Amino acid sequence: MKQAQVIFQEGDLSWTMIARDPAKHGYVIDTNEYVITYGGESILTDPGGSEIFPAVFSAICTVIDPLSIKSLFASHQDPDIISSLGLWLDFNPSLRCYTSRLWTSFIPHFGGDDETLIGIPDEGMPISLGEHRLDAIPAHFLHSSGNMQLYDGTAKILFSGDVGAALLPDDANEVFVKDFDRHIDYARGFHQRWMGSTEAKLDWCQRVSSMNIDMLCPQHGAIYQGADVMRFINWFAELPVGLMTFRK
Ligand SMILES: [Fe+2]
Ligand SMILES: [Fe+2]
């Protein structure tokens, strides 16, 4: 089973990270899910693949009633992001799933219909969690052509999807980045191959540099906190990505 760890709690608002399943098969990429709860309602980011649904679902049950989850947020269309959708809908058919407008007719191949999927316009949009406001922030082409992130201005947390992802070895499996220089070696290859566009990368770096972010929470790897957030953005801005780094 995965572990549930509260990473932010203030009043009625909490963020819980679901991560690090010691029983996970090595052939599926490790993922982080985040549950944001305000009052009695929750939203779950990038719920993961059908392969890991039982591990995610049981970890969530240790912290909240899973029926409090009213919606899912899918940063993009990948199987490690949202192929569990059909299983989530078996559990609660009234769930809604926010995703880029580009993917609203592709993701139903994993389950759901035109009522389930809520298309986010290219420029992003506010998403309500009860009385609490979250914002879908565009990060297109990083790596998906329709790619969204989720910002919480109160908690100062940006859920960044695949941006910031690192493929950690078993002996560097911490939840928060401890040693940036060591950690970033595990992120370099991923960003060079999966992030195809220098223009999109620089556009994103400029957008998020002006935002107030205390934690940058990726879908793979560890969380960047405090000064490591700007360190990551600056590192990414300088990193050669895409075709210029591609070797056959
Ligand atoms: Fe992806
Ligand atoms: Fe991913």
PDB file of N, CA and C in Angstrom, residues 99-157:
ATOM      1  N   THR A  99      -9.652  18.298 -17.092  1.00  0.00           N
ATOM      2  CA  THR A  99      -8.450  18.085 -17.902  1.00  0.00           C
ATOM      3  C   THR A  99      -8.444  19.103 -19.036  1.00  0.00           C
ATOM      4  N   SER A 100      -7.313  19.232 -19.708  1.00  0.00           N
ATOM      5  CA  SER A 100      -7.239  20.123 -20.869  1.00  0.00           C
ATOM      6  C   SER A 100      -8.336  19.768 -21.870  1.00  0.00           C
ATOM      7  N   ARG A 101      -8.893  20.775 -22.508  1.00  0.00           N
ATOM      8  CA  ARG A 101      -9.951  20.554 -23.513  1.00  0.00           C
ATOM      9  C   ARG A 101      -9.470  19.617 -24.625  1.00  0.00           C
ATOM     10  N   LEU A 102      -8.157  19.542 -24.819  1.00  0.00           N
ATOM     11  CA  LEU A 102      -7.641  18.692 -25.894  1.00  0.00           C
ATOM     12  C   LEU A 102      -7.933  17.220 -25.659  1.00  0.00           C
ATOM     13  N   TRP A 103      -8.092  16.823 -24.400  1.00  0.00           N
ATOM     14  CA  TRP A 103      -8.137  15.392 -24.088  1.00  0.00           C
ATOM     15  C   TRP A 103      -9.517  14.875 -23.698  1.00  0.00           C
ATOM     16  N   THR A 104     -10.546  15.759 -23.790  1.00  0.00           N
ATOM     17  CA  THR A 104     -11.851  15.333 -23.272  1.00  0.00           C
ATOM     18  C   THR A 104     -12.506  14.234 -24.112  1.00  0.00           C
ATOM     19  N   SER A 105     -12.062  14.040 -25.349  1.00  0.00           N
ATOM     20  CA  SER A 105     -12.630  12.926 -26.119  1.00  0.00           C
ATOM     21  C   SER A 105     -11.669  11.742 -26.221  1.00  0.00           C
ATOM     22  N   PHE A 106     -10.457  11.887 -25.707  1.00  0.00           N
ATOM     23  CA  PHE A 106      -9.494  10.777 -25.699  1.00  0.00           C
ATOM     24  C   PHE A 106      -9.579  10.011 -24.376  1.00  0.00           C
ATOM     25  N   ILE A 107      -9.642  10.763 -23.263  1.00  0.00           N
ATOM     26  CA  ILE A 107      -9.639  10.145 -21.932  1.00  0.00           C
ATOM     27  C   ILE A 107     -10.841   9.216 -21.716  1.00  0.00           C
ATOM     28  N   PRO A 108     -12.026   9.465 -22.318  1.00  0.00           N
ATOM     29  CA  PRO A 108     -13.126   8.504 -22.140  1.00  0.00           C
ATOM     30  C   PRO A 108     -12.815   7.087 -22.653  1.00  0.00           C
ATOM     31  N   HIS A 109     -11.705   6.909 -23.368  1.00  0.00           N
ATOM     32  CA  HIS A 109     -11.266   5.534 -23.669  1.00  0.00           C
ATOM     33  C   HIS A 109     -10.876   4.793 -22.393  1.00  0.00           C
ATOM     34  N   PHE A 110     -10.600   5.552 -21.318  1.00  0.00           N
ATOM     35  CA  PHE A 110     -10.335   4.942 -19.997  1.00  0.00           C
ATOM     36  C   PHE A 110     -11.608   4.868 -19.148  1.00  0.00           C
ATOM     37  N   GLY A 111     -12.698   5.497 -19.607  1.00  0.00           N
ATOM     38  CA  GLY A 111     -13.941   5.522 -18.830  1.00  0.00           C
ATOM     39  C   GLY A 111     -14.534   6.922 -18.829  1.00  0.00           C
ATOM     40  N   GLY A 112     -15.807   7.012 -18.413  1.00  0.00           N
ATOM     41  CA  GLY A 112     -16.464   8.317 -18.326  1.00  0.00           C
ATOM     42  C   GLY A 112     -17.087   8.731 -19.646  1.00  0.00           C
ATOM     43  N   ASP A 113     -17.777   9.875 -19.627  1.00  0.00           N
ATOM     44  CA  ASP A 113     -18.467  10.365 -20.820  1.00  0.00           C
ATOM     45  C   ASP A 113     -18.397  11.893 -20.833  1.00  0.00           C
ATOM     46  N   ASP A 114     -19.271  12.503 -21.661  1.00  0.00           N
ATOM     47  CA  ASP A 114     -19.172  13.964 -21.785  1.00  0.00           C
ATOM     48  C   ASP A 114     -19.667  14.706 -20.541  1.00  0.00           C
ATOM     49  N   GLU A 115     -20.337  13.987 -19.640  1.00  0.00           N
ATOM     50  CA  GLU A 115     -20.680  14.630 -18.366  1.00  0.00           C
ATOM     51  C   GLU A 115     -19.521  14.544 -17.391  1.00  0.00           C
ATOM     52  N   THR A 116     -18.754  13.453 -17.472  1.00  0.00           N
ATOM     53  CA  THR A 116     -17.630  13.248 -16.552  1.00  0.00           C
ATOM     54  C   THR A 116     -16.519  14.260 -16.801  1.00  0.00           C
ATOM     55  N   LEU A 117     -16.160  14.415 -18.082  1.00  0.00           N
ATOM     56  CA  LEU A 117     -14.985  15.209 -18.435  1.00  0.00           C
ATOM     57  C   LEU A 117     -15.334  16.689 -18.530  1.00  0.00           C
ATOM     58  N   ILE A 118     -14.566  17.513 -17.832  1.00  0.00           N
ATOM     59  CA  ILE A 118     -14.744  18.964 -17.907  1.00  0.00           C
ATOM     60  C   ILE A 118     -13.487  19.538 -18.552  1.00  0.00           C
ATOM     61  N   GLY A 119     -13.647  20.097 -19.742  1.00  0.00           N
ATOM     62  CA  GLY A 119     -12.503  20.601 -20.506  1.00  0.00           C
ATOM     63  C   GLY A 119     -12.033  21.951 -19.984  1.00  0.00           C
ATOM     64  N   ILE A 120     -10.742  22.039 -19.714  1.00  0.00           N
ATOM     65  CA  ILE A 120     -10.153  23.307 -19.263  1.00  0.00           C
ATOM     66  C   ILE A 120      -9.663  24.055 -20.507  1.00  0.00           C
ATOM     67  N   PRO A 121     -10.061  25.333 -20.669  1.00  0.00           N
ATOM     68  CA  PRO A 121      -9.595  26.080 -21.846  1.00  0.00           C
ATOM     69  C   PRO A 121      -8.078  26.299 -21.795  1.00  0.00           C
ATOM     70  N   ASP A 122      -7.490  26.594 -22.954  1.00  0.00           N
ATOM     71  CA  ASP A 122      -6.026  26.695 -23.047  1.00  0.00           C
ATOM     72  C   ASP A 122      -5.428  27.668 -22.031  1.00  0.00           C
ATOM     73  N   GLU A 123      -6.154  28.731 -21.708  1.00  0.00           N
ATOM     74  CA  GLU A 123      -5.591  29.746 -20.809  1.00  0.00           C
ATOM     75  C   GLU A 123      -5.739  29.379 -19.329  1.00  0.00           C
ATOM     76  N   GLY A 124      -6.372  28.206 -19.039  1.00  0.00           N
ATOM     77  CA  GLY A 124      -6.597  27.803 -17.643  1.00  0.00           C
ATOM     78  C   GLY A 124      -7.914  28.343 -17.124  1.00  0.00           C
ATOM     79  N   MET A 125      -8.228  28.017 -15.866  1.00  0.00           N
ATOM     80  CA  MET A 125      -9.483  28.503 -15.283  1.00  0.00           C
ATOM     81  C   MET A 125      -9.488  28.225 -13.779  1.00  0.00           C
ATOM     82  N   PRO A 126     -10.318  28.951 -13.028  1.00  0.00           N
ATOM     83  CA  PRO A 126     -10.460  28.624 -11.612  1.00  0.00           C
ATOM     84  C   PRO A 126     -11.247  27.332 -11.433  1.00  0.00           C
ATOM     85  N   ILE A 127     -10.907  26.574 -10.402  1.00  0.00           N
ATOM     86  CA  ILE A 127     -11.632  25.346 -10.070  1.00  0.00           C
ATOM     87  C   ILE A 127     -12.038  25.452  -8.597  1.00  0.00           C
ATOM     88  N   SER A 128     -13.339  25.274  -8.330  1.00  0.00           N
ATOM     89  CA  SER A 128     -13.815  25.424  -6.947  1.00  0.00           C
ATOM     90  C   SER A 128     -13.729  24.122  -6.192  1.00  0.00           C
ATOM     91  N   LEU A 129     -13.258  24.243  -4.959  1.00  0.00           N
ATOM     92  CA  LEU A 129     -13.298  23.112  -4.024  1.00  0.00           C
ATOM     93  C   LEU A 129     -14.113  23.631  -2.843  1.00  0.00           C
ATOM     94  N   GLY A 130     -15.443  23.431  -2.901  1.00  0.00           N
ATOM     95  CA  GLY A 130     -16.324  24.110  -1.947  1.00  0.00           C
ATOM     96  C   GLY A 130     -16.124  25.614  -2.083  1.00  0.00           C
ATOM     97  N   GLU A 131     -15.799  26.264  -0.962  1.00  0.00           N
ATOM     98  CA  GLU A 131     -15.583  27.712  -0.961  1.00  0.00           C
ATOM     99  C   GLU A 131     -14.146  28.080  -1.316  1.00  0.00           C
ATOM    100  N   HIS A 132     -13.325  27.056  -1.520  1.00  0.00           N
ATOM    101  CA  HIS A 132     -11.898  27.302  -1.754  1.00  0.00           C
ATOM    102  C   HIS A 132     -11.618  27.352  -3.245  1.00  0.00           C
ATOM    103  N   ARG A 133     -10.708  28.272  -3.621  1.00  0.00           N
ATOM    104  CA  ARG A 133     -10.401  28.421  -5.053  1.00  0.00           C
ATOM    105  C   ARG A 133      -9.023  27.848  -5.391  1.00  0.00           C
ATOM    106  N   LEU A 134      -9.015  26.994  -6.416  1.00  0.00           N
ATOM    107  CA  LEU A 134      -7.774  26.513  -7.007  1.00  0.00           C
ATOM    108  C   LEU A 134      -7.731  27.061  -8.439  1.00  0.00           C
ATOM    109  N   ASP A 135      -6.550  27.071  -9.045  1.00  0.00           N
ATOM    110  CA  ASP A 135      -6.441  27.567 -10.414  1.00  0.00           C
ATOM    111  C   ASP A 135      -5.709  26.566 -11.292  1.00  0.00           C
ATOM    112  N   ALA A 136      -6.330  26.217 -12.419  1.00  0.00           N
ATOM    113  CA  ALA A 136      -5.640  25.416 -13.442  1.00  0.00           C
ATOM    114  C   ALA A 136      -4.739  26.366 -14.215  1.00  0.00           C
ATOM    115  N   ILE A 137      -3.441  26.013 -14.255  1.00  0.00           N
ATOM    116  CA  ILE A 137      -2.410  26.874 -14.859  1.00  0.00           C
ATOM    117  C   ILE A 137      -1.861  26.153 -16.096  1.00  0.00           C
ATOM    118  N   PRO A 138      -1.823  26.835 -17.251  1.00  0.00           N
ATOM    119  CA  PRO A 138      -1.339  26.133 -18.454  1.00  0.00           C
ATOM    120  C   PRO A 138       0.157  25.824 -18.414  1.00  0.00           C
ATOM    121  N   ALA A 139       0.512  24.638 -18.908  1.00  0.00           N
ATOM    122  CA  ALA A 139       1.920  24.237 -19.052  1.00  0.00           C
ATOM    123  C   ALA A 139       2.004  23.392 -20.331  1.00  0.00           C
ATOM    124  N   HIS A 140       1.437  23.921 -21.418  1.00  0.00           N
ATOM    125  CA  HIS A 140       1.304  23.134 -22.648  1.00  0.00           C
ATOM    126  C   HIS A 140       2.664  22.747 -23.230  1.00  0.00           C
ATOM    127  N   PHE A 141       2.683  21.573 -23.825  1.00  0.00           N
ATOM    128  CA  PHE A 141       3.889  20.991 -24.453  1.00  0.00           C
ATOM    129  C   PHE A 141       4.950  20.590 -23.437  1.00  0.00           C
ATOM    130  N   LEU A 142       4.582  20.538 -22.152  1.00  0.00           N
ATOM    131  CA  LEU A 142       5.547  20.149 -21.109  1.00  0.00           C
ATOM    132  C   LEU A 142       4.985  18.950 -20.331  1.00  0.00           C
ATOM    133  N   HIS A 143       4.930  17.785 -20.821  1.00  0.00           N
ATOM    134  CA  HIS A 143       5.354  17.431 -22.145  1.00  0.00           C
ATOM    135  C   HIS A 143       4.169  17.313 -23.108  1.00  0.00           C
ATOM    136  N   SER A 144       2.958  17.190 -22.561  1.00  0.00           N
ATOM    137  CA  SER A 144       1.791  16.969 -23.416  1.00  0.00           C
ATOM    138  C   SER A 144       1.354  18.273 -24.089  1.00  0.00           C
ATOM    139  N   SER A 145       0.778  18.144 -25.299  1.00  0.00           N
ATOM    140  CA  SER A 145       0.336  19.338 -26.036  1.00  0.00           C
ATOM    141  C   SER A 145      -0.827  20.057 -25.348  1.00  0.00           C
ATOM    142  N   GLY A 146      -1.581  19.346 -24.525  1.00  0.00           N
ATOM    143  CA  GLY A 146      -2.605  19.982 -23.697  1.00  0.00           C
ATOM    144  C   GLY A 146      -2.303  19.602 -22.254  1.00  0.00           C
ATOM    145  N   ASN A 147      -1.649  20.493 -21.513  1.00  0.00           N
ATOM    146  CA  ASN A 147      -1.083  20.119 -20.208  1.00  0.00           C
ATOM    147  C   ASN A 147      -1.412  21.199 -19.178  1.00  0.00           C
ATOM    148  N   MET A 148      -1.932  20.774 -18.045  1.00  0.00           N
ATOM    149  CA  MET A 148      -2.368  21.721 -17.021  1.00  0.00           C
ATOM    150  C   MET A 148      -1.726  21.398 -15.676  1.00  0.00           C
ATOM    151  N   GLN A 149      -1.529  22.430 -14.876  1.00  0.00           N
ATOM    152  CA  GLN A 149      -1.056  22.258 -13.502  1.00  0.00           C
ATOM    153  C   GLN A 149      -2.091  22.882 -12.578  1.00  0.00           C
ATOM    154  N   LEU A 150      -1.972  22.623 -11.277  1.00  0.00           N
ATOM    155  CA  LEU A 150      -3.007  23.097 -10.350  1.00  0.00           C
ATOM    156  C   LEU A 150      -2.359  23.905  -9.229  1.00  0.00           C
ATOM    157  N   TYR A 151      -2.792  25.163  -9.091  1.00  0.00           N
ATOM    158  CA  TYR A 151      -2.181  26.079  -8.120  1.00  0.00           C
ATOM    159  C   TYR A 151      -3.161  26.393  -6.996  1.00  0.00           C
ATOM    160  N   ASP A 152      -2.631  26.359  -5.788  1.00  0.00           N
ATOM    161  CA  ASP A 152      -3.389  26.741  -4.608  1.00  0.00           C
ATOM    162  C   ASP A 152      -2.707  27.972  -4.007  1.00  0.00           C
ATOM    163  N   GLY A 153      -3.312  29.141  -4.223  1.00  0.00           N
ATOM    164  CA  GLY A 153      -2.701  30.400  -3.784  1.00  0.00           C
ATOM    165  C   GLY A 153      -2.688  30.559  -2.274  1.00  0.00           C
ATOM    166  N   THR A 154      -3.553  29.834  -1.562  1.00  0.00           N
ATOM    167  CA  THR A 154      -3.574  29.922  -0.098  1.00  0.00           C
ATOM    168  C   THR A 154      -2.442  29.088   0.489  1.00  0.00           C
ATOM    169  N   ALA A 155      -2.335  27.849   0.005  1.00  0.00           N
ATOM    170  CA  ALA A 155      -1.265  26.961   0.509  1.00  0.00           C
ATOM    171  C   ALA A 155       0.073  27.278  -0.159  1.00  0.00           C
ATOM    172  N   LYS A 156       0.027  28.070  -1.241  1.00  0.00           N
ATOM    173  CA  LYS A 156       1.234  28.391  -2.041  1.00  0.00           C
ATOM    174  C   LYS A 156       1.891  27.113  -2.560  1.00  0.00           C
ATOM    175  N   ILE A 157       1.027  26.234  -3.073  1.00  0.00           N
ATOM    176  CA  ILE A 157       1.500  24.960  -3.628  1.00  0.00           C
ATOM    177  C   ILE A 157       1.134  24.907  -5.111  1.00  0.00           C
TER     178      ILE A 157
END
